[in-house]
Coordinates of C-alpha atoms and ligand atoms in Angstrom, one line a residue:
M1 CA -28.4 -113.5 -9.8
P2 CA -27.8 -115.5 -13.0
N3 CA -24.4 -117.2 -13.2
S4 CA -23.2 -115.1 -16.1
L5 CA -23.8 -111.9 -14.1
S6 CA -22.1 -113.1 -11.0
R7 CA -19.1 -114.0 -13.2
L8 CA -19.1 -110.5 -14.6
K9 CA -19.0 -109.0 -11.2
F10 CA -16.1 -111.2 -10.3
I11 CA -14.1 -110.1 -13.4
N12 CA -14.8 -106.4 -12.7
K13 CA -13.7 -106.7 -9.2
N14 CA -10.6 -108.9 -9.5
L15 CA -9.3 -108.6 -13.0
L16 CA -9.9 -105.1 -14.2
G17 CA -8.2 -103.4 -11.3
R18 CA -9.3 -100.8 -8.8
K19 CA -12.4 -98.9 -9.9
R20 CA -11.9 -95.2 -9.3
P21 CA -14.8 -92.8 -9.1
T22 CA -14.9 -90.3 -11.9
I23 CA -13.9 -86.8 -10.8
I24 CA -15.4 -83.9 -12.7
S25 CA -14.2 -80.4 -11.9
V26 CA -15.6 -77.3 -13.6
V27 CA -13.3 -74.4 -13.3
K28 CA -14.6 -70.9 -13.9
D29 CA -12.4 -68.6 -16.1
E30 CA -11.6 -66.3 -13.2
E31 CA -10.4 -69.3 -11.1
K32 CA -7.9 -70.6 -13.6
D33 CA -4.9 -69.8 -11.4
Q34 CA -2.0 -72.0 -10.4
E35 CA -3.5 -72.7 -6.9
T36 CA -6.8 -74.0 -8.2
I37 CA -5.1 -76.1 -10.8
M38 CA -2.8 -77.6 -8.2
S39 CA -5.7 -78.5 -5.9
I40 CA -7.5 -80.2 -8.8
M41 CA -4.3 -82.1 -9.6
K42 CA -4.2 -83.2 -6.0
E43 CA -7.8 -84.6 -6.3
V44 CA -6.9 -86.7 -9.4
E45 CA -3.6 -88.0 -7.9
T46 CA -2.7 -91.7 -8.6
D47 CA 0.4 -93.8 -8.0
T48 CA 1.4 -93.0 -11.5
T49 CA 1.1 -89.2 -11.2
I50 CA 2.9 -89.2 -7.9
A51 CA 5.9 -91.2 -9.4
Y52 CA 5.9 -88.8 -12.4
N53 CA 6.0 -85.7 -10.2
E54 CA 8.8 -87.1 -8.1
V55 CA 10.9 -87.9 -11.2
L56 CA 10.1 -84.4 -12.6
E57 CA 11.2 -82.8 -9.4
K58 CA 14.5 -84.7 -9.4
C59 CA 15.1 -83.7 -13.0
N60 CA 14.4 -80.1 -12.3
E61 CA 16.8 -80.2 -9.3
Q62 CA 19.5 -81.3 -11.8
Y63 CA 18.6 -78.6 -14.3
R64 CA 18.8 -76.0 -11.5
S65 CA 21.9 -77.2 -9.8
K66 CA 24.3 -77.6 -12.8
V67 CA 25.6 -75.1 -15.4
N68 CA 26.3 -76.4 -18.9
P69 CA 27.6 -79.8 -17.8
V70 CA 29.8 -81.8 -20.2
L71 CA 30.1 -85.5 -20.5
N72 CA 32.5 -86.7 -17.9
K73 CA 34.3 -89.0 -20.3
D74 CA 37.4 -89.9 -18.1
F75 CA 35.1 -90.7 -15.1
H76 CA 32.9 -93.0 -17.2
Q77 CA 35.9 -94.6 -18.9
M78 CA 37.1 -95.5 -15.4
Y79 CA 33.8 -97.3 -14.7
I80 CA 34.3 -99.5 -17.8
E81 CA 37.9 -100.2 -17.1
G82 CA 37.1 -101.1 -13.5
W83 CA 34.6 -103.7 -14.6
F84 CA 36.9 -105.1 -17.2
S85 CA 39.6 -105.7 -14.6
H86 CA 37.6 -107.0 -11.6
D87 CA 35.5 -110.0 -10.9
L88 CA 31.8 -109.4 -10.9
P89 CA 30.2 -109.4 -7.4
P90 CA 28.0 -112.4 -6.4
Q91 CA 24.7 -110.5 -6.7
M92 CA 25.4 -110.3 -10.5
S93 CA 25.0 -114.0 -10.8
A94 CA 21.5 -113.2 -11.9
L95 CA 23.1 -112.0 -15.2
D96 CA 24.6 -115.4 -15.8
A97 CA 22.6 -115.8 -19.0
S98 CA 23.6 -112.4 -20.3
Q99 CA 27.4 -112.8 -20.5
P100 CA 27.7 -111.8 -24.2
W101 CA 25.5 -108.8 -23.5
M102 CA 27.8 -107.6 -20.7
L103 CA 30.8 -107.9 -23.1
Y104 CA 28.9 -105.9 -25.8
W105 CA 27.6 -103.2 -23.4
L106 CA 31.0 -102.5 -21.9
A107 CA 33.2 -102.8 -25.0
N108 CA 30.8 -100.7 -27.1
S109 CA 30.5 -98.0 -24.4
M110 CA 34.3 -97.8 -24.4
K111 CA 34.5 -97.5 -28.2
V112 CA 31.8 -94.8 -28.2
L113 CA 33.7 -92.8 -25.5
N114 CA 37.2 -93.5 -26.9
K115 CA 37.8 -94.9 -30.4
N116 CA 41.1 -96.5 -29.2
G117 CA 40.0 -97.4 -25.7
L118 CA 39.9 -101.1 -26.1
T119 CA 43.3 -102.7 -25.6
D120 CA 44.4 -105.8 -27.5
E121 CA 44.4 -107.7 -24.2
I122 CA 40.7 -106.8 -23.6
K123 CA 39.8 -107.8 -27.2
E124 CA 41.6 -111.1 -26.8
R125 CA 39.7 -111.8 -23.5
I126 CA 36.4 -110.9 -25.1
A127 CA 37.0 -113.3 -28.0
E128 CA 38.2 -116.0 -25.6
K129 CA 35.0 -115.6 -23.5
V130 CA 32.7 -115.6 -26.5
F131 CA 34.3 -118.8 -28.0
A132 CA 34.3 -120.5 -24.6
I133 CA 30.5 -120.3 -24.8
S134 CA 30.5 -122.0 -28.3
P135 CA 33.9 -123.5 -29.2
Q136 CA 32.4 -124.6 -32.5
G137 CA 32.0 -120.9 -33.5
G138 CA 28.3 -120.3 -32.9
P139 CA 25.4 -120.1 -32.5
F140 CA 25.8 -118.6 -29.0
G141 CA 23.9 -118.9 -25.8
G142 CA 24.1 -116.6 -22.7
G143 CA 26.9 -118.7 -21.0
V144 CA 28.7 -122.0 -21.1
G145 CA 26.3 -125.0 -21.4
Q146 CA 23.2 -122.8 -22.2
L147 CA 20.9 -123.1 -25.2
P148 CA 21.7 -120.8 -28.1
H149 CA 19.4 -117.7 -28.0
L150 CA 18.9 -115.0 -30.6
A151 CA 19.5 -112.2 -28.1
S152 CA 22.8 -113.6 -26.8
N153 CA 23.9 -114.6 -30.3
Y154 CA 23.3 -110.9 -31.4
A155 CA 25.3 -109.6 -28.4
A156 CA 28.2 -112.1 -29.0
I157 CA 28.5 -111.1 -32.7
N158 CA 28.4 -107.4 -31.8
A159 CA 31.0 -107.9 -29.2
L160 CA 33.3 -109.7 -31.7
A161 CA 32.7 -106.9 -34.2
L162 CA 34.5 -104.6 -31.8
C163 CA 37.6 -106.8 -31.6
D164 CA 39.3 -106.0 -34.9
N165 CA 39.6 -109.7 -35.9
I166 CA 42.2 -110.2 -33.1
G167 CA 43.8 -113.6 -33.3
G168 CA 41.7 -114.3 -36.4
C169 CA 38.6 -114.5 -34.2
W170 CA 36.2 -113.5 -37.0
D171 CA 37.3 -116.5 -39.0
K172 CA 36.4 -118.8 -36.2
L173 CA 32.7 -118.1 -36.7
N174 CA 30.8 -121.0 -38.2
L175 CA 28.5 -119.2 -40.6
K176 CA 26.9 -122.3 -41.9
A177 CA 25.9 -123.4 -38.3
I178 CA 24.6 -119.9 -37.5
Y179 CA 22.6 -119.8 -40.7
E180 CA 21.0 -123.2 -40.3
W181 CA 20.2 -122.4 -36.7
L182 CA 18.5 -119.1 -37.7
M183 CA 16.5 -121.0 -40.3
S184 CA 15.4 -123.6 -37.7
L185 CA 13.9 -120.7 -35.6
K186 CA 11.9 -119.4 -38.5
Q187 CA 8.1 -119.4 -38.1
V188 CA 5.3 -119.6 -40.7
D189 CA 4.2 -116.0 -40.0
G190 CA 7.7 -114.7 -40.8
C191 CA 8.8 -114.2 -37.2
F192 CA 11.6 -116.0 -35.4
K193 CA 11.5 -118.0 -32.2
T194 CA 14.2 -116.6 -29.9
C195 CA 15.3 -120.0 -28.8
S196 CA 14.7 -123.6 -30.1
G197 CA 11.6 -125.1 -28.6
I198 CA 10.8 -122.7 -25.8
G199 CA 11.5 -119.3 -27.1
E200 CA 9.0 -116.5 -27.6
T201 CA 8.3 -114.8 -30.9
D202 CA 8.3 -111.0 -31.3
T203 CA 10.1 -108.2 -33.1
R204 CA 13.2 -108.6 -30.9
G205 CA 13.9 -112.0 -32.3
V206 CA 13.4 -110.7 -35.9
Y207 CA 15.9 -107.9 -35.3
C208 CA 18.5 -110.1 -33.7
A209 CA 18.3 -112.5 -36.6
L210 CA 18.4 -109.9 -39.3
S211 CA 21.2 -107.8 -37.7
V212 CA 23.5 -110.8 -37.4
A213 CA 22.6 -112.3 -40.8
S214 CA 23.2 -109.0 -42.6
M215 CA 26.5 -108.4 -40.9
L216 CA 27.7 -111.9 -41.6
G217 CA 26.5 -111.8 -45.3
I218 CA 24.2 -114.7 -44.8
M219 CA 20.9 -113.1 -45.8
T220 CA 18.9 -115.2 -48.2
P221 CA 15.3 -114.8 -49.7
E222 CA 14.3 -117.9 -47.6
L223 CA 15.5 -116.2 -44.4
C224 CA 13.6 -113.0 -45.2
E225 CA 10.4 -114.6 -46.4
G226 CA 7.3 -113.2 -44.7
V227 CA 9.4 -111.0 -42.3
E228 CA 8.2 -107.7 -43.8
D229 CA 4.5 -108.6 -43.5
F230 CA 5.0 -109.8 -39.9
L231 CA 6.7 -106.5 -38.9
I232 CA 4.1 -104.3 -40.7
S233 CA 1.4 -106.1 -38.7
C234 CA 3.1 -105.0 -35.5
Q235 CA 2.5 -101.3 -36.1
N236 CA -0.5 -100.3 -33.9
Y237 CA -3.1 -97.5 -33.8
E238 CA -0.7 -95.3 -31.8
G239 CA 1.9 -95.4 -34.7
G240 CA 4.6 -97.2 -32.8
F241 CA 5.2 -101.0 -32.8
G242 CA 4.3 -103.7 -30.3
G243 CA 6.2 -106.9 -29.9
C244 CA 3.5 -109.0 -31.6
A245 CA 1.1 -108.6 -34.4
H246 CA -2.3 -106.7 -34.3
E247 CA -2.6 -103.9 -31.8
D248 CA 0.0 -105.0 -29.1
E249 CA 0.9 -101.9 -27.0
A250 CA 3.5 -99.7 -28.8
H251 CA 6.9 -99.8 -27.0
G252 CA 10.2 -98.1 -27.7
G253 CA 12.3 -101.3 -27.7
Y254 CA 10.0 -103.3 -29.9
T255 CA 9.6 -100.2 -32.2
F256 CA 13.3 -99.9 -32.6
C257 CA 13.6 -103.6 -33.5
A258 CA 10.8 -103.3 -36.1
I259 CA 12.1 -100.2 -37.7
A260 CA 15.7 -101.3 -37.8
S261 CA 14.7 -104.6 -39.3
L262 CA 12.5 -102.9 -41.9
S263 CA 15.5 -100.7 -42.7
I264 CA 17.7 -103.7 -43.2
L265 CA 15.1 -105.1 -45.5
A266 CA 14.8 -101.7 -47.3
A267 CA 11.0 -101.8 -46.6
I268 CA 10.5 -98.6 -44.5
D269 CA 8.2 -97.2 -47.2
R270 CA 5.7 -100.0 -46.5
I271 CA 4.7 -98.5 -43.1
D272 CA 3.0 -95.3 -41.9
T273 CA 6.1 -93.3 -41.2
S274 CA 4.2 -90.1 -40.4
K275 CA 2.3 -91.8 -37.6
L276 CA 5.5 -93.4 -36.3
A277 CA 7.3 -90.0 -36.4
L278 CA 4.4 -88.5 -34.4
W279 CA 4.6 -91.4 -31.8
C280 CA 8.4 -90.8 -31.4
S281 CA 7.7 -87.1 -30.9
Q282 CA 5.1 -87.9 -28.2
R283 CA 7.7 -90.0 -26.3
Q284 CA 9.5 -86.8 -25.4
D285 CA 8.2 -84.4 -22.7
N286 CA 9.1 -80.7 -22.7
A287 CA 9.5 -80.9 -18.9
E288 CA 12.0 -83.8 -18.4
K289 CA 13.4 -83.5 -22.0
G290 CA 14.3 -87.2 -22.3
F291 CA 12.2 -90.0 -23.7
C292 CA 9.9 -92.5 -22.2
G293 CA 9.3 -95.9 -23.8
R294 CA 5.5 -96.1 -23.7
S295 CA 2.5 -93.8 -23.2
N296 CA 2.2 -92.5 -19.6
K297 CA 5.5 -94.0 -18.5
L298 CA 8.5 -92.4 -16.8
V299 CA 11.4 -90.9 -18.6
D300 CA 14.4 -93.3 -18.9
G301 CA 17.9 -92.8 -20.4
C302 CA 18.0 -96.0 -22.4
Y303 CA 15.2 -94.8 -24.7
S304 CA 17.7 -92.1 -25.8
F305 CA 18.8 -95.0 -28.1
W306 CA 15.6 -97.0 -28.7
I307 CA 13.6 -93.9 -29.7
G308 CA 16.5 -91.7 -30.8
S309 CA 17.8 -94.3 -33.3
T310 CA 14.2 -94.9 -34.6
A311 CA 13.9 -91.1 -35.2
S312 CA 17.3 -91.1 -36.9
I313 CA 16.4 -94.0 -39.2
L314 CA 13.2 -92.1 -40.1
E315 CA 15.3 -89.1 -41.0
W316 CA 17.4 -91.2 -43.4
H317 CA 14.2 -92.0 -45.1
G318 CA 13.3 -88.4 -45.7
C319 CA 11.1 -87.7 -42.6
A320 CA 11.5 -84.4 -40.9
E321 CA 13.3 -84.3 -37.5
C322 CA 10.6 -85.6 -35.1
V323 CA 12.5 -85.3 -31.8
N324 CA 14.3 -82.5 -30.1
K325 CA 17.9 -83.6 -30.1
E326 CA 19.1 -80.5 -28.1
A327 CA 16.7 -81.3 -25.3
L328 CA 17.7 -84.9 -25.3
K329 CA 21.4 -84.0 -25.0
E330 CA 20.4 -81.8 -22.0
Y331 CA 18.6 -84.7 -20.3
I332 CA 21.6 -87.0 -20.8
L333 CA 24.2 -84.5 -19.6
Y334 CA 22.1 -83.1 -16.7
C335 CA 20.2 -86.2 -15.5
C336 CA 22.0 -89.4 -16.6
Q337 CA 25.4 -88.8 -15.0
S338 CA 26.3 -88.0 -11.4
S339 CA 29.5 -86.5 -10.0
K340 CA 29.4 -89.2 -7.2
R341 CA 29.3 -92.4 -9.3
P342 CA 30.9 -93.1 -12.7
G343 CA 28.8 -94.7 -15.4
L344 CA 25.4 -93.6 -16.9
Q345 CA 22.1 -94.0 -15.2
D346 CA 18.4 -94.1 -16.4
K347 CA 17.2 -91.1 -14.4
P348 CA 18.4 -89.0 -11.4
G349 CA 18.8 -90.9 -8.2
T350 CA 19.2 -94.4 -9.8
N351 CA 22.4 -96.4 -10.0
P352 CA 24.5 -96.6 -13.2
D353 CA 24.7 -100.0 -14.9
F354 CA 26.3 -101.6 -18.0
Y355 CA 23.0 -101.5 -20.0
H356 CA 22.2 -97.9 -19.4
T357 CA 25.8 -96.8 -19.8
N358 CA 25.8 -98.2 -23.3
Y359 CA 22.4 -97.1 -24.5
V360 CA 22.7 -93.6 -23.0
L361 CA 26.0 -93.1 -24.7
L362 CA 24.7 -94.4 -28.0
G363 CA 21.7 -92.0 -27.7
L364 CA 24.1 -89.1 -27.1
A365 CA 26.4 -90.2 -30.0
I366 CA 23.4 -90.4 -32.3
A367 CA 22.0 -87.0 -31.2
E368 CA 25.5 -85.4 -31.7
N369 CA 26.6 -87.3 -34.9
A370 CA 23.6 -87.1 -37.3
V371 CA 24.5 -89.3 -40.2
F372 CA 23.4 -88.4 -43.7
I373 CA 23.3 -90.7 -46.7
T374 CA 24.9 -89.2 -49.8
S375 CA 24.5 -92.2 -52.1
K376 CA 25.3 -91.7 -55.7
E377 CA 22.7 -91.7 -58.4
G378 CA 22.4 -95.1 -60.1
D379 CA 24.7 -97.0 -57.8
N380 CA 21.8 -99.4 -57.3
K381 CA 22.4 -99.8 -53.6
S382 CA 19.9 -99.5 -50.7
K383 CA 20.6 -96.7 -48.2
E384 CA 21.5 -99.4 -45.7
Q385 CA 24.1 -101.0 -47.9
V386 CA 25.6 -97.6 -48.6
L387 CA 26.0 -96.8 -45.0
I388 CA 27.4 -100.1 -43.9
E389 CA 29.7 -100.5 -46.9
E390 CA 30.9 -97.0 -47.5
P391 CA 31.0 -95.0 -44.2
S392 CA 33.1 -92.3 -45.9
S393 CA 30.0 -91.5 -48.0
A394 CA 28.1 -90.6 -44.9
T395 CA 28.8 -87.2 -43.3
H396 CA 28.6 -86.5 -39.6
F397 CA 28.0 -83.5 -37.4
N398 CA 30.9 -82.8 -35.2
S399 CA 30.2 -84.3 -31.8
P400 CA 30.9 -81.7 -29.0
S401 CA 31.5 -84.6 -26.7
C402 CA 33.9 -86.1 -29.3
L403 CA 31.9 -89.4 -29.3
T404 CA 32.4 -92.0 -32.0
A405 CA 29.9 -92.0 -34.8
I406 CA 27.3 -94.8 -34.5
N407 CA 25.2 -96.6 -37.0
P408 CA 21.7 -96.3 -35.5
I409 CA 20.5 -99.6 -37.1
Y410 CA 23.2 -101.8 -35.5
G411 CA 24.1 -99.8 -32.4
L412 CA 27.8 -100.1 -33.4
P413 CA 30.4 -97.6 -34.4
V414 CA 30.2 -96.9 -38.2
E415 CA 33.9 -97.9 -38.8
E416 CA 33.8 -101.2 -36.8
L417 CA 30.6 -102.2 -38.5
F418 CA 32.1 -101.4 -41.9
N419 CA 35.3 -103.5 -41.2
F420 CA 33.4 -106.4 -39.9
S421 CA 30.8 -106.7 -42.6
T422 CA 33.4 -106.0 -45.3
H423 CA 35.5 -108.9 -44.0
F424 CA 32.6 -111.3 -44.5
R425 CA 31.6 -109.9 -47.9
H426 CA 35.1 -110.4 -49.1
K427 CA 35.2 -113.9 -47.6
K428 CA 31.9 -114.7 -49.4
S429 CA 33.2 -113.5 -52.8
S430 CA 36.5 -115.3 -52.5
C431 CA 34.6 -118.6 -51.7
S432 CA 32.2 -118.2 -54.6
S433 CA 34.9 -117.3 -57.2
Ligands
ZN501 ZN1 16.1 -98.0 -19.1

């Protein structure tokens, strides 16, 4: 056998996975009953279909066993208060590089559940912890002594935005240092490295950079140069966005980062929004009712935000509603909470955690509090500016769960985002005058 052929055989066997025989079943019309279909399904069973059916059965159990459940707000609030007042267990040392994330997830969950739920003492402790990571006021890493990282910097700024400038903490931020650091991460293709030297480049980094820069009022043409083109090149044939350019697999998290960034840049009209809306719609299955993050993946509560907010942003830009918000609410209320353990979970039978508690609540808040832009003719502002700067001009549905209204681009309560960004806008205008 020539060398090239033996190499090909090796690749087929070892790199392309298990080869399955093709199964062809021809079913006659008169045999199209449930039993025949089930036996065919059994024949084509794989690990993926088994896992899917198990999850579906668990969801159906929830749908059968509960009657019109409501969000158990006091119970979930207890979960957050508990974690704010206790040391983390040793097994959570794996999250040592995610300290600002934990602050943001917990504080934001509390704000979504209860507008006044964060005490001054907790706000002070959050600010203290964030500035212990970077006493010079940013940029921020995941913990003391760690390299600054775009993701932890984003989480630290979001956590501070929830603290109402307690003790003047917003004025301790070093905008110049944060801006120069962001610029140092800028790549020639318009993307950002997540971390100096060793960081990866994808749509997450772009979103973290733009979200922070727009909130702090440090967006410049230099910072934004080439970003739109990079993001546009990440939309793939499916309609969603991959992390990287040119046909990377579409994924809910990367798609949110791309669409939220394009929204901040007021450049949504440069992408194929119909294809993206269709992709969002395909992430929701009539059977489980919640969203999955990629084709052929299992339903997961956190995509209530990543896909739900993407759909909301598309709606702002004139697209028709592309997901079923009523079905999503059912998935969250039936399948993402348990009467045994407080906190929100990704699917029935899994444990609640900080991350899912935040993003499931954000998903529910977005589904219940649709935000409409009612910008005035000729005010010369982008929809994004209007929403951040004038929350009163946005109208909301009443939330049956009485959740705080959320800005889908930033994942923060509308009012807190407004107060934070207004603070820095005023600061900028008083410096330049
Ligand atoms: Zn998840």
